Tab-separated table of C-alpha atoms in Angstrom:
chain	number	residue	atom	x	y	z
A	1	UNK	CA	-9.542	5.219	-17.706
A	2	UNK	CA	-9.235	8.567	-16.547
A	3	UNK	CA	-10.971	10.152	-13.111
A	4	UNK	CA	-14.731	10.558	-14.044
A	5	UNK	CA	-16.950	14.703	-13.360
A	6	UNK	CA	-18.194	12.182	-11.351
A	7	UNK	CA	-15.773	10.776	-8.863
A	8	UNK	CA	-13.747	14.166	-9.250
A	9	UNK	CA	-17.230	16.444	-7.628
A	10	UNK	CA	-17.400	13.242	-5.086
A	11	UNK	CA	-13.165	14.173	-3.649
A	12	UNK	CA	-14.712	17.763	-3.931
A	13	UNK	CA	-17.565	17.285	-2.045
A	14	UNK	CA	-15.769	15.431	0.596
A	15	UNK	CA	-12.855	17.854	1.072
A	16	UNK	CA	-15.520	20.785	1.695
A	17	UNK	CA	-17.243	18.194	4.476
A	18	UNK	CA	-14.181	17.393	5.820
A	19	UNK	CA	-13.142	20.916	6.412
A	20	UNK	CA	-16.598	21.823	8.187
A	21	UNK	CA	-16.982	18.858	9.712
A	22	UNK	CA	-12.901	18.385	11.060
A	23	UNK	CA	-12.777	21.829	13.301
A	24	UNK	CA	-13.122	19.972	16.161
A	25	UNK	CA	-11.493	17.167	14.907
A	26	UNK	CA	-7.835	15.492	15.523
A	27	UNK	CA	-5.073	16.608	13.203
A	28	UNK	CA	-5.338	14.003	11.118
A	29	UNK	CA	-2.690	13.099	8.398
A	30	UNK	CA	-2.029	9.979	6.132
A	31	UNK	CA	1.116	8.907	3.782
A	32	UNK	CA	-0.550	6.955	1.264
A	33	UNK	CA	2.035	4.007	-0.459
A	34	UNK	CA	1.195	2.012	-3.455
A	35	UNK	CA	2.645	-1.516	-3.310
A	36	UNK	CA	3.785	-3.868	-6.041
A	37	UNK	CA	4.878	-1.565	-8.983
A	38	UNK	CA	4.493	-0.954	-12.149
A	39	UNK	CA	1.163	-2.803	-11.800
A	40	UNK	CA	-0.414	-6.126	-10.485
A	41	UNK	CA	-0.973	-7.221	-13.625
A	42	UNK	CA	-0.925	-10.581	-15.842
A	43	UNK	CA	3.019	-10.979	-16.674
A	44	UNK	CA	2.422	-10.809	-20.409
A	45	UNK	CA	1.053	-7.135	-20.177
A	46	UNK	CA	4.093	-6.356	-18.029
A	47	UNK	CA	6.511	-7.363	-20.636
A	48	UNK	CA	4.437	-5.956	-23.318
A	49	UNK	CA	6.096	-2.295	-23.504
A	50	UNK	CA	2.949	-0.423	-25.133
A	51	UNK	CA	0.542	-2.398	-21.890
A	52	UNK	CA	2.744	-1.216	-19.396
A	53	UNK	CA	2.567	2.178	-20.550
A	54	UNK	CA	-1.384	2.388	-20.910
A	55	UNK	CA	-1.483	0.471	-17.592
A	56	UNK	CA	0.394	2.987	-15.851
A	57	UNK	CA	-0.761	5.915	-17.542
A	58	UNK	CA	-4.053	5.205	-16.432
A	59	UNK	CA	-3.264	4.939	-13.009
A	60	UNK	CA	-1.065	8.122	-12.534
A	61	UNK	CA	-3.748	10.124	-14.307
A	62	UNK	CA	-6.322	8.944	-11.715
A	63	UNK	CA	-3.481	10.022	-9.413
A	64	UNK	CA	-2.512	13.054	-10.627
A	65	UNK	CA	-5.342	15.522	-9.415
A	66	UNK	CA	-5.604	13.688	-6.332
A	67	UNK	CA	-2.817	15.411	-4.820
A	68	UNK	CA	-1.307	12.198	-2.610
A	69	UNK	CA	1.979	13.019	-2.182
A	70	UNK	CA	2.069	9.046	-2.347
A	71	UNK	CA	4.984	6.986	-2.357
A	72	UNK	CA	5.225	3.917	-4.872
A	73	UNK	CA	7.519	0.553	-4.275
A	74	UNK	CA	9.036	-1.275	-7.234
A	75	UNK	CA	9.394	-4.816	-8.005
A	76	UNK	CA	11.422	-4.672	-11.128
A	77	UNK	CA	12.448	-7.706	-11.950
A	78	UNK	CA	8.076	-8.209	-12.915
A	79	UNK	CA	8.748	-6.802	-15.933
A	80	UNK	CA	11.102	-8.883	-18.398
A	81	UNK	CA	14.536	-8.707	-18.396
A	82	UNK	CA	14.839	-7.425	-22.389
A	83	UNK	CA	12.581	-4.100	-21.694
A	84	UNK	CA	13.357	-3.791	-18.505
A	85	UNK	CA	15.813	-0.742	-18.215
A	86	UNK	CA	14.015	0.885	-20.782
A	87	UNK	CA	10.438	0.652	-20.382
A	88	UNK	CA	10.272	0.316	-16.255
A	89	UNK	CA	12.343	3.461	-16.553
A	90	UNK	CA	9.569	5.106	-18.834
A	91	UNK	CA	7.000	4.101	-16.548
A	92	UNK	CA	9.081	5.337	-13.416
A	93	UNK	CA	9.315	8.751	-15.066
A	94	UNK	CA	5.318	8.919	-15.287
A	95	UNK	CA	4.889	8.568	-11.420
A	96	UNK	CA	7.747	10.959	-10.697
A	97	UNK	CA	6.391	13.971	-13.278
A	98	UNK	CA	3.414	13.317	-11.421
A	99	UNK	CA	5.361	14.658	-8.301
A	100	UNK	CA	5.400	11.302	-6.183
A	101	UNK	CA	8.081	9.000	-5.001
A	102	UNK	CA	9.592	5.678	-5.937
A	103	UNK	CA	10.892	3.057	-2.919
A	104	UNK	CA	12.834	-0.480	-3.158
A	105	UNK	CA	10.106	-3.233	-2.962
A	106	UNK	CA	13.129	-6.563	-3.498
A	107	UNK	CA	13.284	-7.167	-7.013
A	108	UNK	CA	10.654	-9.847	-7.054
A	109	UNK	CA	8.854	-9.551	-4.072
A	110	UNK	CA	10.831	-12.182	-2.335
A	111	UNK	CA	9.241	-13.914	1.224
A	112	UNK	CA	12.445	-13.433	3.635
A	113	UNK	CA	10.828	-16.509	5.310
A	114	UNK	CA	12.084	-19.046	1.981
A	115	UNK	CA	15.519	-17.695	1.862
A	116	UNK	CA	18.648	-16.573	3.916
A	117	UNK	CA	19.241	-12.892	4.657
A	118	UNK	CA	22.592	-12.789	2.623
A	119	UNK	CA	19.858	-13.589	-0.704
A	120	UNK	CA	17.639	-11.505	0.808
A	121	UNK	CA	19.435	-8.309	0.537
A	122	UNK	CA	20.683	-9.326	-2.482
A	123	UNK	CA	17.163	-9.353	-4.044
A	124	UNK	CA	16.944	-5.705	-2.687
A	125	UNK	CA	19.868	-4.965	-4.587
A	126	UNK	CA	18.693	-6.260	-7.741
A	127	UNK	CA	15.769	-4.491	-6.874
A	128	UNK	CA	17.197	-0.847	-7.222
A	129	UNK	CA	18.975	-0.184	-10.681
A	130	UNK	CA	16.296	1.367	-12.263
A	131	UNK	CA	14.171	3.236	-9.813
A	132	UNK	CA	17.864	4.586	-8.692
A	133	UNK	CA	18.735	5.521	-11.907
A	134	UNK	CA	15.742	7.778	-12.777
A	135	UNK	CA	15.920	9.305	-9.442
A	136	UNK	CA	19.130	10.210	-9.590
A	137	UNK	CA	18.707	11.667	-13.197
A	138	UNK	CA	16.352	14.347	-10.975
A	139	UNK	CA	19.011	14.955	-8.528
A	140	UNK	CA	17.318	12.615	-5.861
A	141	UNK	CA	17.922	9.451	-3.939
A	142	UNK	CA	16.633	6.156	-3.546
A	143	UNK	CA	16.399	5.468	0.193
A	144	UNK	CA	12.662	4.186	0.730
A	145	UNK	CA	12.193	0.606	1.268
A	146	UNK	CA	8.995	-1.601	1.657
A	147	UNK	CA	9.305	-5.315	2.840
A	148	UNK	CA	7.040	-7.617	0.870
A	149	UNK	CA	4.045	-9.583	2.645
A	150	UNK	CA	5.550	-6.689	5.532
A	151	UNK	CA	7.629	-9.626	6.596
A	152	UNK	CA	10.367	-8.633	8.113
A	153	UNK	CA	12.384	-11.872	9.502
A	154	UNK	CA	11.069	-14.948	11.409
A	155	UNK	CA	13.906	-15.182	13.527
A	156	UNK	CA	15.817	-12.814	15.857
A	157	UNK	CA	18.974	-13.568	13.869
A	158	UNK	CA	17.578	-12.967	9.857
A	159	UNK	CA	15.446	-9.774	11.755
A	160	UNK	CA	18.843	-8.372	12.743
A	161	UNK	CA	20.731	-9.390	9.655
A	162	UNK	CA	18.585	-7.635	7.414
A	163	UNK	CA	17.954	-4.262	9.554
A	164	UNK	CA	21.869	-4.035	9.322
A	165	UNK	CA	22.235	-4.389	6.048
A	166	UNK	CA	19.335	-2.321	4.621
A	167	UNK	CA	21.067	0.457	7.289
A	168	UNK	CA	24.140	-0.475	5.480
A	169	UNK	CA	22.619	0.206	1.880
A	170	UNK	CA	21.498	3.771	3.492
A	171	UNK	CA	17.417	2.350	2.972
A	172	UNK	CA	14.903	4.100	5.056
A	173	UNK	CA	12.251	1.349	6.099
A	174	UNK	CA	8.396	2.386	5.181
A	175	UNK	CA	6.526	1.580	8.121
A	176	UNK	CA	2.875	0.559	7.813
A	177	UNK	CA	-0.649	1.413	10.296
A	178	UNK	CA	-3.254	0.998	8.015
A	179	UNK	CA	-3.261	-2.300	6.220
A	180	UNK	CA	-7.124	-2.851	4.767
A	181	UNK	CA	-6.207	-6.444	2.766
A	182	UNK	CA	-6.801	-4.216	-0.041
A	183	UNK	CA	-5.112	-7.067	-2.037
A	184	UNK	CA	-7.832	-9.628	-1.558
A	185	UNK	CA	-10.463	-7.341	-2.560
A	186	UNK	CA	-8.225	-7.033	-5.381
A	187	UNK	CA	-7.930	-10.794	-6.085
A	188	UNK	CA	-11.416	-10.961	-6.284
A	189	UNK	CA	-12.380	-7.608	-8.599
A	190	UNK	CA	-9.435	-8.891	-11.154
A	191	UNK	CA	-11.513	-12.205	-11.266
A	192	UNK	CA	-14.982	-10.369	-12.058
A	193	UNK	CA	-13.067	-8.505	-14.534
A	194	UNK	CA	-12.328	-12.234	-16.195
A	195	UNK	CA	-15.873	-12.693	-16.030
A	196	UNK	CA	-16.917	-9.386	-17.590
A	197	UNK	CA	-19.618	-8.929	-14.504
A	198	UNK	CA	-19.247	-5.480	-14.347
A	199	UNK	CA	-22.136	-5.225	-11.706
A	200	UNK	CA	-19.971	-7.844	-9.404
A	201	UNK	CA	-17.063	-5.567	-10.020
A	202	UNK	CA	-19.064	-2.879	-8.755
A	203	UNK	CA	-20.303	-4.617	-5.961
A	204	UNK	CA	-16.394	-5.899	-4.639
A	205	UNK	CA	-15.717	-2.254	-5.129
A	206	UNK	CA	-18.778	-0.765	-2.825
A	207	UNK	CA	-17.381	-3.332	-0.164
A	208	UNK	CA	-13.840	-2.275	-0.354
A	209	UNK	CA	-14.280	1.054	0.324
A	210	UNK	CA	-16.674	-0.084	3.359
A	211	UNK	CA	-14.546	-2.308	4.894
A	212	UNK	CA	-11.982	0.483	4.502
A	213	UNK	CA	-14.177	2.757	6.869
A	214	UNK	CA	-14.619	-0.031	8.960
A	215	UNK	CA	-11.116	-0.434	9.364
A	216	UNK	CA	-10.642	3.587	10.011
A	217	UNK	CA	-13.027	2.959	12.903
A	218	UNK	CA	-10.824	0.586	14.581
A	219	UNK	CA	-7.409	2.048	13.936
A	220	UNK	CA	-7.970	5.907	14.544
A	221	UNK	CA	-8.809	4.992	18.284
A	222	UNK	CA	-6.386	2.141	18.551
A	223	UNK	CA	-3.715	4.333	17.863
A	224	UNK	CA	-4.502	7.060	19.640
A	225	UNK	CA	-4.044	4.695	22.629
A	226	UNK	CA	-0.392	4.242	22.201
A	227	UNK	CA	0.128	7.849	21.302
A	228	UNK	CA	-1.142	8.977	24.269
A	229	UNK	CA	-4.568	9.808	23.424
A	230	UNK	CA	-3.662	11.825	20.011
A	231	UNK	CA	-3.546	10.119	16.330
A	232	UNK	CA	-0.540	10.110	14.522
A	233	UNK	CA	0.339	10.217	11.092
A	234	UNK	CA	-0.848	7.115	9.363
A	235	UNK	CA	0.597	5.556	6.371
A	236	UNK	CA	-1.471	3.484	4.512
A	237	UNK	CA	-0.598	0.411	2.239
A	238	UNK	CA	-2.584	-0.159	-0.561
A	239	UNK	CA	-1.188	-1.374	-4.129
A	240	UNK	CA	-1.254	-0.675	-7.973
A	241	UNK	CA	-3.838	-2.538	-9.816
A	242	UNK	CA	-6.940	-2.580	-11.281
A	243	UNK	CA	-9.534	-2.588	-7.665
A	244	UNK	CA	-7.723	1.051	-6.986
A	245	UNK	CA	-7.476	2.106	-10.563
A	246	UNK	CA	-11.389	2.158	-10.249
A	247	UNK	CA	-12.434	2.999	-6.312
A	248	UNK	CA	-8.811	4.423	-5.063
A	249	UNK	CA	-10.988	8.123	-5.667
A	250	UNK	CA	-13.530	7.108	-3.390
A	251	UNK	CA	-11.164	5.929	-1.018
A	252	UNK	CA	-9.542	9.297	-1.163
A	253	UNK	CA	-12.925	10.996	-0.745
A	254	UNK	CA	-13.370	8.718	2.570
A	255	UNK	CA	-9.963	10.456	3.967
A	256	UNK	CA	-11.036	13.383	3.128
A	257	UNK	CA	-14.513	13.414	4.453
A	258	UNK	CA	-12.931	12.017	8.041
A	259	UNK	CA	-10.850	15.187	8.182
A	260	UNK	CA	-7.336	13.793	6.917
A	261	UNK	CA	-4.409	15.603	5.241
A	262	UNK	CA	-2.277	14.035	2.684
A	263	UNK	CA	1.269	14.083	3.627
A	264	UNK	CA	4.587	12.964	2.163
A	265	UNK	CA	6.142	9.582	3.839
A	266	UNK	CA	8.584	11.630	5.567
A	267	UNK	CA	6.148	14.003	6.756
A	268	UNK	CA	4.390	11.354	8.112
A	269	UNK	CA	7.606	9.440	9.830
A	270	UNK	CA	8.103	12.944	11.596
A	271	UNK	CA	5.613	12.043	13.854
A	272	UNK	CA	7.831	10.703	17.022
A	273	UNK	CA	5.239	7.451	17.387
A	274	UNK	CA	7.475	6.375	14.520
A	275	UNK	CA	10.908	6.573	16.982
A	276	UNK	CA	9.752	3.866	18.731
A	277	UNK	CA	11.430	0.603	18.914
A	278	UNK	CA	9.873	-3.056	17.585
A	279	UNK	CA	11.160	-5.744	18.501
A	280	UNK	CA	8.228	-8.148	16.778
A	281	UNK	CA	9.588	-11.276	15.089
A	282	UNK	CA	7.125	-13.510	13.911
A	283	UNK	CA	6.307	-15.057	10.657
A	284	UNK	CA	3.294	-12.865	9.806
A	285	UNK	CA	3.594	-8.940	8.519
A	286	UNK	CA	1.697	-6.761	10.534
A	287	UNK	CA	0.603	-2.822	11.006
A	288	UNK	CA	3.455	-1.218	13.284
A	289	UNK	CA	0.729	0.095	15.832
A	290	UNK	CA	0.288	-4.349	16.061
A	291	UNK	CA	4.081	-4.360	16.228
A	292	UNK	CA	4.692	-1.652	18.931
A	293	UNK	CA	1.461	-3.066	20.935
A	294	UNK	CA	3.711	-6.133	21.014
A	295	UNK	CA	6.644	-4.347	22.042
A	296	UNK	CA	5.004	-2.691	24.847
A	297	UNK	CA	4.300	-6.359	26.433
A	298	UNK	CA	0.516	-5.504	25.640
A	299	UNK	CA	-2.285	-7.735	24.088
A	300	UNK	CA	-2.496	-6.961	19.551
A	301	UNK	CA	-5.978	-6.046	19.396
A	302	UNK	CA	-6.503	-7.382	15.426
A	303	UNK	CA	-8.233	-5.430	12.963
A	304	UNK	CA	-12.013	-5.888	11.624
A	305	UNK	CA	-11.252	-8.936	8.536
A	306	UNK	CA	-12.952	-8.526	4.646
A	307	UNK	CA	-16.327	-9.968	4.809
A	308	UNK	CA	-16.783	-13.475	4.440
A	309	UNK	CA	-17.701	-13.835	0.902
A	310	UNK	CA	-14.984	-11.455	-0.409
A	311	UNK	CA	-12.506	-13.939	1.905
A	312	UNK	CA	-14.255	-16.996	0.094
A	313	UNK	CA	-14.000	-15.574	-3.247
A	314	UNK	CA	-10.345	-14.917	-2.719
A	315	UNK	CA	-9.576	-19.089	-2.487
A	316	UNK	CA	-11.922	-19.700	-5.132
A	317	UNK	CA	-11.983	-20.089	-8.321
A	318	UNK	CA	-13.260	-17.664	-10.673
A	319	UNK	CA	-15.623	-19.872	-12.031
A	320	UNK	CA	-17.380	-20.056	-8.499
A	321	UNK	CA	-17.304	-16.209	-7.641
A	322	UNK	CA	-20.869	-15.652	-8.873
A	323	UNK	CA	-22.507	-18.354	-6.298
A	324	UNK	CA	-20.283	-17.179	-3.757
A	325	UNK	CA	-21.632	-13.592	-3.781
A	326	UNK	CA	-25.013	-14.527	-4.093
A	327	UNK	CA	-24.950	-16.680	-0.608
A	328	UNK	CA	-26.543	-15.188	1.812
């Protein structure tokens, strides 16, 4: 599905707000990252070369006259093992003509919290052949990493262990601010899609992208308080399926409208809020402003959560997901 007239005169409309409603306005910029690649998907469409394609065609075409300088992180070992080098590499080359960049993700999106950091980092190197080879076939280098869930070591010991040895692979970690649980609004559109309820699918979509603004509301001022009273560069984590495929314009349009420019990751890690040091180690992943709150020996102030029925609908069945949104 390509970008609608539609949805393309909504970005449109919302860049010319933005830029006569952002004079006054904080410099605002954002690194948009796409999570989970090639595609949240069923696993027989990921090993099905000619579904991965049209899956990921569609979504870099939505992409493509967005201008997001985004950055996407890999799981490879998703897609199966016999199509693997050359089909993930296919699919690779689609997101890089389109001018964006490729990051480690672990080869199967591992929890650090189930295994020891020696398997760990070997997951991240299984992880790499691919997106490193088509890279490199462009001159360029894999360096960006992502940790999965954002976990990033339960103990002080693992913590250390695997910041030394992702330094020692020469990764660059990709930092997160704005985490929106696009995921579970995700979890529940994929199961309207199973139902066919296109209306429902419309509706999980219209809350998405207001929770997203609802989110915006809390995390432009909370992190303006650790940077002194300016914003920094956000990045935000969202991921590659179906929920985005559909509303990721109108999420774009929202960043837009609020006076945001749409930076590269390492544009965005310029910013010297990104210098400072966090020393969180717990079993939960968490936004870095969270992270350097901690740090700072203050009190995490946590983000507005999904509304209730969309957190419902994400432990229930899909078979229930019709009664749940009708509740009042």
């Amino acid at each position: 599905m390509r970008i609608s007239a539609a949805l393309s005169a909504l970005v449109a409309l919302a860049l010319a707000l933005g830029l006569a409603c952002a004079a006054d306005a904080q410099d605002r910029r954002v690194a948009v990252t796409f999570d989970d690649l090639p595609y949240q998907a069923a696993d027989a469409a990921l090993c099905d070369p000619a579904s991965l394609m049209r899956l990921t065609t569609d979504f870099v075409d939505m992409l493509r006259p967005l201008d997001t300088h985004a950055t996407a992180f890999v799981n490879e070992g998703r897609v199966c093992a016999p199509t693997r080098a050359s089909t993930l590499a296919r699919a690779l080359d689609l997101w890089l003509d389109a001018g964006l960049d490729l990051g480690n993700h672990t080869a199967d999106h591992v929890n650090i919290h189930d295994i020891a950091a020696d398997a760990y980092l070997a997951n991240v190197d299984a992880g790499a052949p691919v997106a490193r080879s088509v890279l490199e076939a462009r001159g360029r280098r894999l360096h960006w990493f992502r940790h999965p869930f954002l976990f990033t070591g339960e103990t002080p010991e693992k913590h250390d262990a695997i910041v030394a040895g992702l330094a020692a692979r020469g990764y660059d970690v990709a930092p997160v601010t704005i985490d929106n649980n696009d995921w579970m609004f995700a979890d529940v559109y994929r199961k309207a899609e199973t139902l066919g309820d296109a209306d429902l699918m419309r509706r999980i979509g219209e809350a998405y992208v207001a929770h997203m603004t609802t989110v915006l509301d809390f995390f432009e001022p909370y992190s303006a308080e650790l940077a002194g009273g300016r914003e920094p560069a956000q990045v935000l984590l969202l991921h590659a399926n179906s929920l985005n495929q559909a509303f990721y314009p109108r999420i774009h349009a929202l960043y837009l409208a609020r006076g945001y420019r749409f930076v590269t990751l390492d544009e965005a890690l310029a910013d010297p809020i990104y210098a400072r040091p966090d020393a969180y180690v717990r079993a939960n992943g968490i936004s870095w402003l969270h992270r350097w709150t901690h740090t700072e020996g203050r009190p995490i102030r946590w983000e507005p959560a999904p509304p209730a029925w969309i957190v419902a609908a994400n432990k229930a069945p899909a078979a229930d997901l019709a009664a749940i949104a009708a509740a009042p």
